[in-house]
Amino acid sequence: MANLKVTLVKSTIGAIPKHKKTVEALGLKKLNKTVVLPDNAATRGMVQQVRHLVKVEEEA
C-alpha cells in the first residue's frame, strides 16, 4: 500500500482554527517536521484542506 510523506512547511500562526486542528490531527506539531501517513481518502481530504501549509510526496 502506498504512503504519503507530509511535511509542515508554513506556520499555523494566523491560520483558521479548523486548519490548525487539521494539521495537528495529521500529526504535525513543529515546522519542517515530516510524518508518513497511509494514502487513503481521509488522509487526502485532510491534506487537501491544508495544502497551502504542507508539502506532500508520494512513497511507494
XYZ file of C-alpha atoms in Angstrom:
60
model
C 0.000 0.000 0.000
C 1.237 3.477 -0.839
C 2.060 6.113 1.747
C 2.150 9.900 1.778
C 5.053 11.833 3.256
C 3.624 15.088 4.635
C 5.852 17.968 5.793
C 4.699 21.153 7.524
C 6.369 23.993 5.595
C 4.359 27.020 6.731
C 3.433 28.071 10.261
C -0.119 27.701 11.521
C 0.083 31.051 13.329
C -2.749 33.145 11.955
C -4.393 30.168 10.259
C -8.071 29.356 10.579
C -8.637 27.344 13.793
C -10.083 24.439 11.780
C -6.872 24.274 9.752
C -4.762 24.307 12.925
C -6.720 21.313 14.231
C -6.350 19.507 10.898
C -2.571 19.985 10.883
C -2.378 18.681 14.448
C -4.602 15.713 13.555
C -2.166 14.853 10.766
C 0.487 14.522 13.486
C 2.405 17.688 12.638
C 3.395 19.900 15.546
C 6.538 21.762 14.514
C 7.695 23.439 11.333
C 9.641 21.238 8.888
C 8.606 18.032 10.649
C 7.536 15.096 8.489
C 5.088 12.246 9.037
C 4.330 9.213 6.893
C 0.617 8.505 6.576
C -1.396 5.899 4.650
C -2.660 7.036 1.265
C -6.431 6.882 1.693
C -9.399 9.161 1.108
C -9.430 10.529 4.669
C -5.758 11.498 4.621
C -6.036 13.009 1.135
C -9.024 15.097 2.250
C -7.162 16.445 5.270
C -4.102 17.263 3.165
C -6.302 18.980 0.551
C -7.773 21.225 3.247
C -4.353 22.477 4.406
C -2.467 22.215 1.088
C -1.179 25.775 1.495
C 0.640 24.788 4.730
C 2.133 21.398 3.811
C 4.280 19.690 1.197
C 3.264 16.190 0.099
C 5.371 13.472 -1.511
C 4.142 10.051 -2.563
C 6.002 6.971 -1.385
C 5.667 3.552 -2.939
